[in-house]
Amino acid sequence: MSDVVIYHNPRCSKSRQTLSLLRSRGIEPRIVEYLKTPPDEKTLSGILLKLGIRPADLVRTKEDEFRELGLKDKANDPAALIRVMTEHPILIERPIVVNGDRARVGRPPEDVLEIL
């Protein structure tokens, strides 16, 4: 299944657990370290469609950047949130696994099994 992609942060325990779960199922996903190679706005918009959620649902609200950038006020501005997440990828919830036209956030890691 080479079409499986994980947006991965190797420093995140849930991200590491999700990658390990995929590998234990014989799946070697394409790994995108999104902090080094953030998705562009079009890619992130596509991921959100596959997840079936709003940009506000993918933002990590406990990150310092969320407060520093005043994002609480942008919760109802999807385009602005997408732009900010591409500029500050630490704000993107992780990990995200994409398989074709479906995606899941690996919180908990077992959630990604729904799309395999």
Coordinates of N, CA, C and O in Angstrom, one line a residue:
M1 N 0.8 -1.2 0.0 CA 0.0 0.0 0.0 C 0.9 1.2 0.0 O 1.0 1.9 1.0
S2 N 1.5 1.5 -1.1 CA 2.4 2.7 -1.2 C 1.6 4.0 -1.3 O 2.2 5.0 -1.2
D3 N 0.3 3.9 -1.4 CA -0.5 5.2 -1.5 C -0.9 5.7 -0.1 O -1.6 6.7 0.0
V4 N -0.5 5.0 1.0 CA -0.7 5.5 2.3 C 0.4 6.5 2.7 O 1.5 6.3 2.5
V5 N -0.1 7.6 3.2 CA 0.8 8.7 3.6 C 0.5 9.0 5.1 O -0.6 9.1 5.5
I6 N 1.6 9.2 5.8 CA 1.5 9.7 7.2 C 2.2 11.1 7.3 O 3.3 11.2 6.9
Y7 N 1.4 12.1 7.8 CA 2.0 13.4 8.1 C 2.5 13.2 9.6 O 1.7 13.1 10.5
H8 N 3.8 13.1 9.7 CA 4.4 12.6 10.9 C 5.3 13.6 11.6 O 6.0 14.4 10.9
N9 N 5.3 13.6 12.9 CA 6.3 14.3 13.7 C 7.0 13.3 14.6 O 6.4 12.7 15.5
P10 N 8.3 13.0 14.3 CA 9.0 11.9 15.0 C 9.1 12.2 16.5 O 9.4 11.3 17.3
R11 N 8.9 13.5 16.9 CA 9.0 13.8 18.4 C 7.7 13.5 19.1 O 7.7 13.6 20.3
C12 N 6.7 13.2 18.4 CA 5.3 13.0 19.0 C 5.1 11.6 19.3 O 5.2 10.8 18.3
S13 N 4.8 11.2 20.5 CA 4.5 9.8 20.8 C 3.4 9.2 20.0 O 3.4 8.1 19.6
K14 N 2.3 9.9 19.9 CA 1.1 9.4 19.1 C 1.5 9.2 17.7 O 1.0 8.2 17.0
S15 N 2.3 10.1 17.1 CA 2.7 9.9 15.7 C 3.6 8.7 15.6 O 3.5 7.9 14.7
R16 N 4.6 8.5 16.5 CA 5.4 7.3 16.5 C 4.6 6.0 16.7 O 4.8 5.0 16.0
Q17 N 3.6 6.1 17.6 CA 2.7 4.9 17.8 C 1.9 4.6 16.5 O 1.8 3.4 16.2
T18 N 1.4 5.6 15.9 CA 0.6 5.4 14.6 C 1.5 4.8 13.5 O 1.1 3.8 12.9
L19 N 2.7 5.3 13.4 CA 3.6 4.8 12.4 C 3.9 3.3 12.7 O 3.9 2.4 11.8
S20 N 4.2 3.0 13.9 CA 4.5 1.6 14.4 C 3.3 0.7 14.1 O 3.4 -0.4 13.6
L21 N 2.1 1.2 14.3 CA 0.9 0.4 14.1 C 0.7 0.1 12.6 O 0.4 -1.0 12.2
L22 N 1.0 1.1 11.7 CA 0.9 0.9 10.3 C 1.9 -0.2 9.9 O 1.6 -1.2 9.2
R23 N 3.1 -0.1 10.4 CA 4.2 -1.0 10.0 C 3.9 -2.4 10.5 O 4.2 -3.4 9.9
S24 N 3.2 -2.5 11.7 CA 2.9 -3.8 12.2 C 1.8 -4.5 11.4 O 1.6 -5.7 11.5
R25 N 1.1 -3.7 10.6 CA 0.1 -4.2 9.7 C 0.7 -4.5 8.3 O -0.1 -4.7 7.3
G26 N 2.0 -4.4 8.2 CA 2.7 -4.6 6.9 C 2.6 -3.4 5.9 O 2.8 -3.6 4.7
I27 N 2.3 -2.2 6.4 CA 2.1 -1.1 5.6 C 3.3 -0.2 5.8 O 3.6 0.2 7.0
E28 N 4.1 0.1 4.8 CA 5.2 1.1 4.9 C 4.7 2.4 4.2 O 4.7 2.5 2.9
P29 N 4.2 3.3 4.9 CA 3.6 4.5 4.3 C 4.7 5.5 3.8 O 5.9 5.4 4.3
R30 N 4.3 6.4 3.0 CA 5.2 7.5 2.6 C 5.2 8.4 3.8 O 4.1 8.8 4.2
I31 N 6.3 8.8 4.3 CA 6.4 9.6 5.5 C 6.7 11.1 5.1 O 7.6 11.3 4.4
V32 N 5.8 11.9 5.6 CA 6.0 13.4 5.3 C 6.2 14.0 6.7 O 5.3 14.0 7.5
E33 N 7.4 14.4 7.0 CA 7.7 15.1 8.2 C 7.2 16.6 8.0 O 7.9 17.4 7.5
Y34 N 5.9 16.8 8.4 CA 5.3 18.0 8.0 C 5.9 19.3 8.7 O 5.6 20.4 8.2
L35 N 6.6 19.1 9.7 CA 7.3 20.3 10.3 C 8.4 20.8 9.4 O 8.7 22.0 9.3
K36 N 9.1 19.8 8.7 CA 10.1 20.2 7.7 C 9.6 20.5 6.4 O 10.2 21.3 5.7
T37 N 8.5 19.8 6.0 CA 7.9 20.0 4.7 C 6.4 20.1 4.8 O 5.6 19.2 4.7
P38 N 6.0 21.3 5.2 CA 4.6 21.5 5.5 C 3.7 21.5 4.2 O 4.2 21.8 3.1
P39 N 2.5 21.0 4.3 CA 1.6 21.0 3.1 C 1.3 22.4 2.7 O 1.2 23.3 3.6
D40 N 1.1 22.6 1.4 CA 0.7 23.9 1.0 C -0.9 24.0 1.2 O -1.5 23.1 1.7
E41 N -1.4 25.2 0.9 CA -2.8 25.4 1.2 C -3.7 24.5 0.5 O -4.7 23.9 1.1
K42 N -3.4 24.2 -0.8 CA -4.3 23.3 -1.6 C -4.2 21.9 -1.0 O -5.2 21.2 -0.9
T43 N -3.0 21.4 -0.6 CA -2.9 20.1 0.0 C -3.6 20.0 1.3 O -4.3 19.0 1.5
L44 N -3.4 21.0 2.1 CA -4.1 20.9 3.4 C -5.6 21.0 3.3 O -6.3 20.3 4.0
S45 N -6.1 21.8 2.3 CA -7.5 21.8 2.1 C -8.0 20.4 1.7 O -9.1 20.0 2.1
G46 N -7.3 19.8 0.8 CA -7.6 18.4 0.4 C -7.7 17.4 1.5 O -8.6 16.6 1.6
I47 N -6.7 17.5 2.4 CA -6.6 16.7 3.6 C -7.9 16.9 4.5 O -8.5 16.0 5.0
L48 N -8.2 18.2 4.7 CA -9.4 18.5 5.5 C -10.7 17.9 4.9 O -11.5 17.4 5.6
L49 N -10.8 17.9 3.5 CA -12.0 17.3 2.9 C -12.0 15.8 3.1 O -13.0 15.2 3.4
K50 N -10.8 15.2 3.0 CA -10.7 13.7 3.3 C -11.1 13.4 4.7 O -11.6 12.3 5.0
L51 N -10.7 14.3 5.6 CA -11.0 14.1 7.0 C -12.4 14.4 7.4 O -13.0 13.8 8.3
G52 N -13.0 15.2 6.5 CA -14.4 15.6 6.8 C -14.6 16.5 8.0 O -15.6 16.5 8.7
I53 N -13.6 17.4 8.2 CA -13.6 18.3 9.4 C -13.3 19.7 8.9 O -12.8 19.9 7.8
R54 N -13.6 20.6 9.8 CA -13.3 22.1 9.5 C -11.9 22.3 9.9 O -11.3 21.7 10.8
P55 N -11.3 23.4 9.3 CA -9.9 23.7 9.7 C -9.8 23.9 11.2 O -8.8 23.5 11.8
A56 N -10.8 24.5 11.9 CA -10.7 24.8 13.3 C -10.6 23.5 14.1 O -10.0 23.5 15.2
D57 N -11.1 22.4 13.5 CA -11.0 21.1 14.2 C -9.6 20.4 14.1 O -9.4 19.4 14.8
L58 N -8.8 21.0 13.3 CA -7.4 20.4 13.0 C -6.3 21.2 13.7 O -5.2 20.8 13.7
V59 N -6.7 22.3 14.3 CA -5.7 23.2 14.9 C -5.4 22.8 16.3 O -6.3 22.5 17.1
R60 N -4.1 22.7 16.7 CA -3.7 22.4 18.0 C -3.8 23.7 18.9 O -2.9 24.5 18.8
T61 N -4.9 23.8 19.6 CA -5.1 25.0 20.4 C -4.3 25.2 21.6 O -4.2 26.3 22.1
K62 N -3.5 24.2 22.0 CA -2.7 24.3 23.2 C -1.3 24.8 22.9 O -0.5 25.0 23.8
E63 N -0.9 24.9 21.6 CA 0.4 25.4 21.2 C 0.5 26.9 21.5 O -0.5 27.6 21.3
D64 N 1.7 27.3 21.9 CA 1.9 28.8 22.2 C 1.5 29.6 21.0 O 1.0 30.7 21.1
E65 N 1.8 29.1 19.7 CA 1.5 29.9 18.5 C 0.0 30.2 18.4 O -0.3 31.3 17.9
F66 N -0.8 29.3 18.8 CA -2.3 29.5 18.8 C -2.6 30.8 19.5 O -3.3 31.7 19.0
R67 N -2.1 31.0 20.7 CA -2.4 32.1 21.5 C -1.7 33.4 21.0 O -2.3 34.4 20.8
E68 N -0.4 33.2 20.6 CA 0.4 34.3 20.1 C -0.1 34.9 18.9 O 0.0 36.1 18.6
L69 N -0.7 34.1 18.0 CA -1.2 34.6 16.7 C -2.7 35.0 16.8 O -3.3 35.4 15.8
G70 N -3.3 34.9 18.0 CA -4.7 35.3 18.2 C -5.6 34.5 17.3 O -6.6 35.0 16.8
L71 N -5.4 33.2 17.3 CA -6.2 32.4 16.4 C -7.6 32.1 16.9 O -8.5 31.6 16.2
K72 N -7.8 32.3 18.2 CA -9.2 32.1 18.7 C -10.2 32.9 18.0 O -11.3 32.5 17.7
D73 N -9.8 34.1 17.5 CA -10.7 35.0 16.8 C -10.8 34.6 15.3 O -11.7 35.1 14.7
K74 N -10.0 33.6 14.9 CA -10.1 33.2 13.5 C -10.8 31.9 13.3 O -10.8 31.3 12.2
A75 N -11.4 31.4 14.3 CA -12.1 30.0 14.3 C -13.1 29.9 13.2 O -13.3 28.9 12.6
N76 N -13.7 31.0 12.8 CA -14.8 31.0 11.8 C -14.3 31.5 10.5 O -15.1 31.9 9.6
D77 N -13.0 31.5 10.3 CA -12.4 32.0 9.0 C -11.5 30.8 8.5 O -10.3 30.8 8.7
P78 N -12.1 29.9 7.8 CA -11.4 28.7 7.4 C -10.2 29.0 6.5 O -9.1 28.4 6.7
A79 N -10.3 29.9 5.6 CA -9.1 30.2 4.7 C -8.0 30.8 5.5 O -6.8 30.4 5.3
A80 N -8.3 31.6 6.5 CA -7.2 32.2 7.3 C -6.5 31.1 8.1 O -5.3 31.1 8.3
L81 N -7.3 30.2 8.7 CA -6.7 29.1 9.5 C -5.9 28.2 8.7 O -4.8 27.8 9.1
I82 N -6.3 27.9 7.5 CA -5.5 27.0 6.6 C -4.2 27.7 6.3 O -3.1 27.1 6.3
R83 N -4.2 29.0 5.9 CA -3.0 29.8 5.6 C -2.1 29.8 6.8 O -0.9 29.5 6.7
V84 N -2.6 30.0 8.0 CA -1.8 30.0 9.2 C -1.1 28.7 9.5 O 0.0 28.6 9.9
M85 N -1.9 27.6 9.3 CA -1.4 26.2 9.6 C -0.3 25.9 8.6 O 0.7 25.2 9.0
T86 N -0.3 26.4 7.4 CA 0.7 26.1 6.4 C 2.0 26.9 6.8 O 3.1 26.4 6.5
E87 N 1.8 28.1 7.3 CA 2.9 28.9 7.7 C 3.5 28.5 9.1 O 4.7 28.8 9.4
H88 N 2.7 27.9 9.9 CA 3.1 27.4 11.3 C 2.6 26.0 11.5 O 1.6 25.7 12.2
P89 N 3.3 25.1 10.8 CA 2.8 23.7 10.8 C 2.7 23.0 12.2 O 2.0 22.0 12.3
I90 N 3.4 23.6 13.2 CA 3.3 23.0 14.5 C 1.8 23.1 15.0 O 1.4 22.3 15.9
L91 N 1.0 23.9 14.4 CA -0.4 24.0 14.7 C -1.3 22.9 14.2 O -2.5 22.8 14.5
I92 N -0.8 22.1 13.3 CA -1.5 21.0 12.7 C -1.6 19.8 13.6 O -0.5 19.3 14.0
E93 N -2.8 19.4 13.9 CA -2.9 18.1 14.7 C -2.2 17.0 14.0 O -2.2 16.9 12.8
R94 N -1.7 16.1 14.8 CA -0.9 15.0 14.3 C -1.2 13.7 15.0 O -1.7 13.8 16.1
P95 N -0.8 12.6 14.4 CA -0.5 12.4 13.0 C -1.7 12.3 12.1 O -2.8 12.0 12.6
I96 N -1.6 12.6 10.9 CA -2.7 12.4 9.9 C -2.2 11.3 8.9 O -1.1 11.3 8.4
V97 N -3.1 10.3 8.7 CA -2.8 9.3 7.8 C -3.9 9.4 6.7 O -5.1 9.5 6.9
V98 N -3.3 9.4 5.4 CA -4.2 9.5 4.2 C -4.1 8.2 3.4 O -2.9 7.7 3.2
N99 N -5.2 7.7 3.0 CA -5.2 6.5 2.2 C -6.2 6.8 1.1 O -7.4 6.7 1.3
G100 N -5.8 7.1 -0.1 CA -6.7 7.5 -1.2 C -7.5 8.7 -0.9 O -6.9 9.7 -0.6
D101 N -8.8 8.5 -0.9 CA -9.7 9.6 -0.7 C -10.2 9.7 0.8 O -11.1 10.4 1.1
R102 N -9.5 9.0 1.7 CA -9.9 9.0 3.1 C -8.7 9.3 4.0 O -7.6 9.1 3.6
A103 N -9.0 9.9 5.1 CA -7.9 10.3 6.0 C -8.5 10.2 7.5 O -9.7 10.3 7.7
R104 N -7.6 10.0 8.4 CA -7.9 10.0 9.8 C -6.7 10.6 10.6 O -5.6 10.4 10.2
V105 N -7.1 11.2 11.7 CA -6.1 11.7 12.7 C -5.8 10.5 13.6 O -6.8 9.9 14.1
G106 N -4.6 10.2 13.9 CA -4.2 9.1 14.7 C -4.3 9.4 16.2 O -3.3 9.3 16.9
R107 N -5.4 9.9 16.7 CA -5.6 10.1 18.1 C -6.9 9.6 18.5 O -7.9 10.2 18.3
P108 N -6.9 8.3 19.0 CA -5.8 7.4 19.2 C -5.3 6.8 17.9 O -6.0 6.8 16.9
P109 N -4.1 6.2 18.0 CA -3.6 5.6 16.8 C -4.5 4.6 16.1 O -4.5 4.6 14.8
E110 N -5.3 3.9 16.8 CA -6.1 2.9 16.2 C -7.2 3.5 15.3 O -7.8 2.8 14.5
D111 N -7.5 4.8 15.4 CA -8.5 5.4 14.5 C -8.1 5.3 13.1 O -9.0 5.2 12.2
V112 N -6.8 5.2 12.8 CA -6.4 5.1 11.4 C -6.7 3.8 10.7 O -6.8 3.7 9.5
L113 N -7.0 2.8 11.5 CA -7.3 1.4 11.0 C -8.6 1.5 10.2 O -8.8 0.7 9.3
E114 N -9.5 2.5 10.5 CA -10.8 2.6 9.7 C -10.6 2.8 8.3 O -11.5 2.5 7.5
I115 N -9.4 3.4 7.9 CA -9.3 3.7 6.4 C -8.3 2.8 5.7 O -8.0 3.0 4.5
L116 N -7.9 1.8 6.4 CA -6.9 0.8 5.7 C -7.6 -0.3 5.0 O -8.7 -0.7 5.3

